[in-house]
Amino acid sequence: MIYINIKELLKEKGKTKYWLIKNMEGSYQSISHMMNNETTGIKFETIEKLCKLLECTPNELFKFK
């Protein structure tokens, strides 16, 4: 299963979910779904924005378990 590693990356950067929501300019619900791996798809635009904000690569953003 592929999952989004947002929680771990936020922790490493010393940032909160609320910081991410504010900077992503998205809805609380959609970002919470991503953080809890309750989403079935994600746009490339969103991946790019997450990588820029979290200063990571797509390889670091996604994990395979």
PDB file of N, CA and C in Angstrom:
ATOM      1  N   MET A   1       0.841  -1.182   0.000  1.00  0.00           N
ATOM      2  CA  MET A   1       0.000   0.000   0.000  1.00  0.00           C
ATOM      3  C   MET A   1       0.887   1.246   0.000  1.00  0.00           C
ATOM      4  N   ILE A   2       0.527   2.219  -0.785  1.00  0.00           N
ATOM      5  CA  ILE A   2       1.241   3.495  -0.815  1.00  0.00           C
ATOM      6  C   ILE A   2       0.546   4.447   0.146  1.00  0.00           C
ATOM      7  N   TYR A   3       1.325   5.105   0.976  1.00  0.00           N
ATOM      8  CA  TYR A   3       0.727   6.099   1.855  1.00  0.00           C
ATOM      9  C   TYR A   3       1.532   7.383   1.829  1.00  0.00           C
ATOM     10  N   ILE A   4       0.855   8.467   2.236  1.00  0.00           N
ATOM     11  CA  ILE A   4       1.462   9.796   2.229  1.00  0.00           C
ATOM     12  C   ILE A   4       2.095  10.040   3.591  1.00  0.00           C
ATOM     13  N   ASN A   5       3.338  10.427   3.577  1.00  0.00           N
ATOM     14  CA  ASN A   5       4.182  10.552   4.766  1.00  0.00           C
ATOM     15  C   ASN A   5       4.130  11.961   5.388  1.00  0.00           C
ATOM     16  N   ILE A   6       2.991  12.628   5.311  1.00  0.00           N
ATOM     17  CA  ILE A   6       2.901  14.026   5.740  1.00  0.00           C
ATOM     18  C   ILE A   6       3.163  14.191   7.232  1.00  0.00           C
ATOM     19  N   LYS A   7       2.561  13.355   8.053  1.00  0.00           N
ATOM     20  CA  LYS A   7       2.707  13.511   9.513  1.00  0.00           C
ATOM     21  C   LYS A   7       4.169  13.455   9.940  1.00  0.00           C
ATOM     22  N   GLU A   8       4.914  12.502   9.410  1.00  0.00           N
ATOM     23  CA  GLU A   8       6.317  12.348   9.777  1.00  0.00           C
ATOM     24  C   GLU A   8       7.152  13.534   9.296  1.00  0.00           C
ATOM     25  N   LEU A   9       6.865  14.004   8.086  1.00  0.00           N
ATOM     26  CA  LEU A   9       7.606  15.145   7.544  1.00  0.00           C
ATOM     27  C   LEU A   9       7.314  16.416   8.335  1.00  0.00           C
ATOM     28  N   LEU A  10       6.064  16.617   8.724  1.00  0.00           N
ATOM     29  CA  LEU A  10       5.723  17.780   9.552  1.00  0.00           C
ATOM     30  C   LEU A  10       6.469  17.726  10.880  1.00  0.00           C
ATOM     31  N   LYS A  11       6.515  16.544  11.467  1.00  0.00           N
ATOM     32  CA  LYS A  11       7.203  16.376  12.751  1.00  0.00           C
ATOM     33  C   LYS A  11       8.691  16.703  12.609  1.00  0.00           C
ATOM     34  N   GLU A  12       9.321  16.198  11.542  1.00  0.00           N
ATOM     35  CA  GLU A  12      10.743  16.473  11.291  1.00  0.00           C
ATOM     36  C   GLU A  12      11.014  17.966  11.134  1.00  0.00           C
ATOM     37  N   LYS A  13      10.066  18.670  10.517  1.00  0.00           N
ATOM     38  CA  LYS A  13      10.238  20.103  10.245  1.00  0.00           C
ATOM     39  C   LYS A  13       9.771  20.978  11.408  1.00  0.00           C
ATOM     40  N   GLY A  14       9.170  20.364  12.430  1.00  0.00           N
ATOM     41  CA  GLY A  14       8.661  21.130  13.563  1.00  0.00           C
ATOM     42  C   GLY A  14       7.439  21.963  13.207  1.00  0.00           C
ATOM     43  N   LYS A  15       6.661  21.486  12.253  1.00  0.00           N
ATOM     44  CA  LYS A  15       5.462  22.194  11.793  1.00  0.00           C
ATOM     45  C   LYS A  15       4.214  21.432  12.226  1.00  0.00           C
ATOM     46  N   THR A  16       3.077  22.120  12.195  1.00  0.00           N
ATOM     47  CA  THR A  16       1.814  21.505  12.600  1.00  0.00           C
ATOM     48  C   THR A  16       0.883  21.320  11.401  1.00  0.00           C
ATOM     49  N   LYS A  17      -0.154  20.537  11.627  1.00  0.00           N
ATOM     50  CA  LYS A  17      -1.184  20.335  10.611  1.00  0.00           C
ATOM     51  C   LYS A  17      -1.827  21.676  10.251  1.00  0.00           C
ATOM     52  N   TYR A  18      -2.003  22.538  11.239  1.00  0.00           N
ATOM     53  CA  TYR A  18      -2.645  23.835  11.007  1.00  0.00           C
ATOM     54  C   TYR A  18      -1.762  24.744  10.154  1.00  0.00           C
ATOM     55  N   TRP A  19      -0.458  24.649  10.328  1.00  0.00           N
ATOM     56  CA  TRP A  19       0.476  25.387   9.476  1.00  0.00           C
ATOM     57  C   TRP A  19       0.320  24.919   8.031  1.00  0.00           C
ATOM     58  N   LEU A  20       0.229  23.603   7.849  1.00  0.00           N
ATOM     59  CA  LEU A  20       0.095  23.040   6.509  1.00  0.00           C
ATOM     60  C   LEU A  20      -1.217  23.474   5.865  1.00  0.00           C
ATOM     61  N   ILE A  21      -2.302  23.411   6.608  1.00  0.00           N
ATOM     62  CA  ILE A  21      -3.610  23.813   6.077  1.00  0.00           C
ATOM     63  C   ILE A  21      -3.570  25.269   5.624  1.00  0.00           C
ATOM     64  N   LYS A  22      -2.989  26.125   6.447  1.00  0.00           N
ATOM     65  CA  LYS A  22      -2.897  27.554   6.109  1.00  0.00           C
ATOM     66  C   LYS A  22      -2.076  27.765   4.836  1.00  0.00           C
ATOM     67  N   ASN A  23      -0.954  27.085   4.714  1.00  0.00           N
ATOM     68  CA  ASN A  23      -0.057  27.280   3.581  1.00  0.00           C
ATOM     69  C   ASN A  23      -0.490  26.545   2.312  1.00  0.00           C
ATOM     70  N   MET A  24      -1.247  25.484   2.463  1.00  0.00           N
ATOM     71  CA  MET A  24      -1.755  24.760   1.295  1.00  0.00           C
ATOM     72  C   MET A  24      -2.955  25.472   0.692  1.00  0.00           C
ATOM     73  N   GLU A  25      -3.595  26.324   1.473  1.00  0.00           N
ATOM     74  CA  GLU A  25      -4.790  27.044   1.033  1.00  0.00           C
ATOM     75  C   GLU A  25      -5.874  26.075   0.578  1.00  0.00           C
ATOM     76  N   GLY A  26      -5.953  24.942   1.260  1.00  0.00           N
ATOM     77  CA  GLY A  26      -6.980  23.957   0.956  1.00  0.00           C
ATOM     78  C   GLY A  26      -7.926  23.825   2.125  1.00  0.00           C
ATOM     79  N   SER A  27      -8.879  22.949   1.984  1.00  0.00           N
ATOM     80  CA  SER A  27      -9.831  22.760   3.069  1.00  0.00           C
ATOM     81  C   SER A  27      -9.223  21.877   4.153  1.00  0.00           C
ATOM     82  N   TYR A  28      -9.661  22.109   5.365  1.00  0.00           N
ATOM     83  CA  TYR A  28      -9.216  21.310   6.505  1.00  0.00           C
ATOM     84  C   TYR A  28      -9.503  19.840   6.238  1.00  0.00           C
ATOM     85  N   GLN A  29     -10.701  19.576   5.720  1.00  0.00           N
ATOM     86  CA  GLN A  29     -11.130  18.196   5.503  1.00  0.00           C
ATOM     87  C   GLN A  29     -10.246  17.471   4.489  1.00  0.00           C
ATOM     88  N   SER A  30      -9.942  18.110   3.369  1.00  0.00           N
ATOM     89  CA  SER A  30      -9.146  17.424   2.342  1.00  0.00           C
ATOM     90  C   SER A  30      -7.723  17.154   2.820  1.00  0.00           C
ATOM     91  N   ILE A  31      -7.144  18.087   3.559  1.00  0.00           N
ATOM     92  CA  ILE A  31      -5.786  17.884   4.068  1.00  0.00           C
ATOM     93  C   ILE A  31      -5.779  16.828   5.168  1.00  0.00           C
ATOM     94  N   SER A  32      -6.801  16.823   6.010  1.00  0.00           N
ATOM     95  CA  SER A  32      -6.911  15.784   7.040  1.00  0.00           C
ATOM     96  C   SER A  32      -7.037  14.408   6.407  1.00  0.00           C
ATOM     97  N   HIS A  33      -7.809  14.310   5.324  1.00  0.00           N
ATOM     98  CA  HIS A  33      -7.939  13.032   4.614  1.00  0.00           C
ATOM     99  C   HIS A  33      -6.588  12.567   4.082  1.00  0.00           C
ATOM    100  N   MET A  34      -5.806  13.495   3.519  1.00  0.00           N
ATOM    101  CA  MET A  34      -4.473  13.126   3.025  1.00  0.00           C
ATOM    102  C   MET A  34      -3.586  12.667   4.176  1.00  0.00           C
ATOM    103  N   MET A  35      -3.616  13.407   5.283  1.00  0.00           N
ATOM    104  CA  MET A  35      -2.751  13.077   6.417  1.00  0.00           C
ATOM    105  C   MET A  35      -3.098  11.727   7.024  1.00  0.00           C
ATOM    106  N   ASN A  36      -4.379  11.350   6.952  1.00  0.00           N
ATOM    107  CA  ASN A  36      -4.828  10.077   7.512  1.00  0.00           C
ATOM    108  C   ASN A  36      -4.899   8.976   6.461  1.00  0.00           C
ATOM    109  N   ASN A  37      -4.346   9.260   5.282  1.00  0.00           N
ATOM    110  CA  ASN A  37      -4.329   8.297   4.175  1.00  0.00           C
ATOM    111  C   ASN A  37      -5.718   7.775   3.849  1.00  0.00           C
ATOM    112  N   GLU A  38      -6.677   8.692   3.827  1.00  0.00           N
ATOM    113  CA  GLU A  38      -8.062   8.360   3.509  1.00  0.00           C
ATOM    114  C   GLU A  38      -8.457   8.919   2.144  1.00  0.00           C
ATOM    115  N   THR A  39      -7.486   9.158   1.299  1.00  0.00           N
ATOM    116  CA  THR A  39      -7.753   9.694  -0.032  1.00  0.00           C
ATOM    117  C   THR A  39      -7.416   8.636  -1.075  1.00  0.00           C
ATOM    118  N   THR A  40      -8.130   8.679  -2.185  1.00  0.00           N
ATOM    119  CA  THR A  40      -7.885   7.681  -3.229  1.00  0.00           C
ATOM    120  C   THR A  40      -7.116   8.246  -4.411  1.00  0.00           C
ATOM    121  N   GLY A  41      -6.877   9.550  -4.403  1.00  0.00           N
ATOM    122  CA  GLY A  41      -6.129  10.167  -5.491  1.00  0.00           C
ATOM    123  C   GLY A  41      -5.585  11.517  -5.071  1.00  0.00           C
ATOM    124  N   ILE A  42      -4.550  11.951  -5.773  1.00  0.00           N
ATOM    125  CA  ILE A  42      -3.933  13.237  -5.464  1.00  0.00           C
ATOM    126  C   ILE A  42      -3.387  13.821  -6.766  1.00  0.00           C
ATOM    127  N   LYS A  43      -3.624  15.102  -6.980  1.00  0.00           N
ATOM    128  CA  LYS A  43      -3.178  15.770  -8.205  1.00  0.00           C
ATOM    129  C   LYS A  43      -1.677  16.044  -8.146  1.00  0.00           C
ATOM    130  N   PHE A  44      -1.048  16.056  -9.319  1.00  0.00           N
ATOM    131  CA  PHE A  44       0.380  16.393  -9.391  1.00  0.00           C
ATOM    132  C   PHE A  44       0.634  17.784  -8.820  1.00  0.00           C
ATOM    133  N   GLU A  45      -0.292  18.696  -9.048  1.00  0.00           N
ATOM    134  CA  GLU A  45      -0.176  20.057  -8.524  1.00  0.00           C
ATOM    135  C   GLU A  45      -0.096  20.042  -6.988  1.00  0.00           C
ATOM    136  N   THR A  46      -0.892  19.192  -6.371  1.00  0.00           N
ATOM    137  CA  THR A  46      -0.889  19.070  -4.910  1.00  0.00           C
ATOM    138  C   THR A  46       0.409  18.449  -4.423  1.00  0.00           C
ATOM    139  N   ILE A  47       0.893  17.439  -5.127  1.00  0.00           N
ATOM    140  CA  ILE A  47       2.165  16.801  -4.771  1.00  0.00           C
ATOM    141  C   ILE A  47       3.290  17.827  -4.823  1.00  0.00           C
ATOM    142  N   GLU A  48       3.310  18.617  -5.892  1.00  0.00           N
ATOM    143  CA  GLU A  48       4.350  19.632  -6.046  1.00  0.00           C
ATOM    144  C   GLU A  48       4.292  20.655  -4.908  1.00  0.00           C
ATOM    145  N   LYS A  49       3.102  21.101  -4.566  1.00  0.00           N
ATOM    146  CA  LYS A  49       2.949  22.095  -3.501  1.00  0.00           C
ATOM    147  C   LYS A  49       3.382  21.517  -2.153  1.00  0.00           C
ATOM    148  N   LEU A  50       2.991  20.277  -1.873  1.00  0.00           N
ATOM    149  CA  LEU A  50       3.406  19.626  -0.624  1.00  0.00           C
ATOM    150  C   LEU A  50       4.925  19.508  -0.557  1.00  0.00           C
ATOM    151  N   CYS A  51       5.543  19.090  -1.654  1.00  0.00           N
ATOM    152  CA  CYS A  51       7.001  18.937  -1.679  1.00  0.00           C
ATOM    153  C   CYS A  51       7.708  20.270  -1.450  1.00  0.00           C
ATOM    154  N   LYS A  52       7.196  21.332  -2.041  1.00  0.00           N
ATOM    155  CA  LYS A  52       7.810  22.649  -1.840  1.00  0.00           C
ATOM    156  C   LYS A  52       7.674  23.100  -0.392  1.00  0.00           C
ATOM    157  N   LEU A  53       6.468  22.966   0.173  1.00  0.00           N
ATOM    158  CA  LEU A  53       6.238  23.405   1.551  1.00  0.00           C
ATOM    159  C   LEU A  53       7.035  22.582   2.561  1.00  0.00           C
ATOM    160  N   LEU A  54       7.095  21.276   2.328  1.00  0.00           N
ATOM    161  CA  LEU A  54       7.767  20.381   3.271  1.00  0.00           C
ATOM    162  C   LEU A  54       9.245  20.182   2.936  1.00  0.00           C
ATOM    163  N   GLU A  55       9.697  20.845   1.869  1.00  0.00           N
ATOM    164  CA  GLU A  55      11.093  20.762   1.434  1.00  0.00           C
ATOM    165  C   GLU A  55      11.542  19.308   1.314  1.00  0.00           C
ATOM    166  N   CYS A  56      10.789  18.566   0.506  1.00  0.00           N
ATOM    167  CA  CYS A  56      11.086  17.145   0.333  1.00  0.00           C
ATOM    168  C   CYS A  56      10.904  16.760  -1.129  1.00  0.00           C
ATOM    169  N   THR A  57      11.267  15.547  -1.443  1.00  0.00           N
ATOM    170  CA  THR A  57      11.065  15.005  -2.784  1.00  0.00           C
ATOM    171  C   THR A  57       9.807  14.135  -2.768  1.00  0.00           C
ATOM    172  N   PRO A  58       9.259  13.819  -3.936  1.00  0.00           N
ATOM    173  CA  PRO A  58       8.126  12.895  -3.967  1.00  0.00           C
ATOM    174  C   PRO A  58       8.467  11.540  -3.330  1.00  0.00           C
ATOM    175  N   ASN A  59       9.723  11.101  -3.458  1.00  0.00           N
ATOM    176  CA  ASN A  59      10.131   9.837  -2.826  1.00  0.00           C
ATOM    177  C   ASN A  59      10.021   9.899  -1.310  1.00  0.00           C
ATOM    178  N   GLU A  60      10.273  11.065  -0.742  1.00  0.00           N
ATOM    179  CA  GLU A  60      10.157  11.228   0.706  1.00  0.00           C
ATOM    180  C   GLU A  60       8.703  11.416   1.126  1.00  0.00           C
ATOM    181  N   LEU A  61       7.897  11.968   0.232  1.00  0.00           N
ATOM    182  CA  LEU A  61       6.492  12.235   0.536  1.00  0.00           C
ATOM    183  C   LEU A  61       5.667  10.956   0.558  1.00  0.00           C
ATOM    184  N   PHE A  62       6.005  10.015  -0.318  1.00  0.00           N
ATOM    185  CA  PHE A  62       5.250   8.765  -0.408  1.00  0.00           C
ATOM    186  C   PHE A  62       6.078   7.602   0.114  1.00  0.00           C
ATOM    187  N   LYS A  63       5.407   6.695   0.800  1.00  0.00           N
ATOM    188  CA  LYS A  63       6.044   5.474   1.302  1.00  0.00           C
ATOM    189  C   LYS A  63       5.235   4.274   0.838  1.00  0.00           C
ATOM    190  N   PHE A  64       5.908   3.173   0.630  1.00  0.00           N
ATOM    191  CA  PHE A  64       5.257   1.935   0.211  1.00  0.00           C
ATOM    192  C   PHE A  64       5.385   0.919   1.332  1.00  0.00           C
ATOM    193  N   LYS A  65       4.265   0.422   1.780  1.00  0.00           N
ATOM    194  CA  LYS A  65       4.273  -0.604   2.845  1.00  0.00           C
ATOM    195  C   LYS A  65       3.446  -1.784   2.430  1.00  0.00           C
TER     196      LYS A  65
END
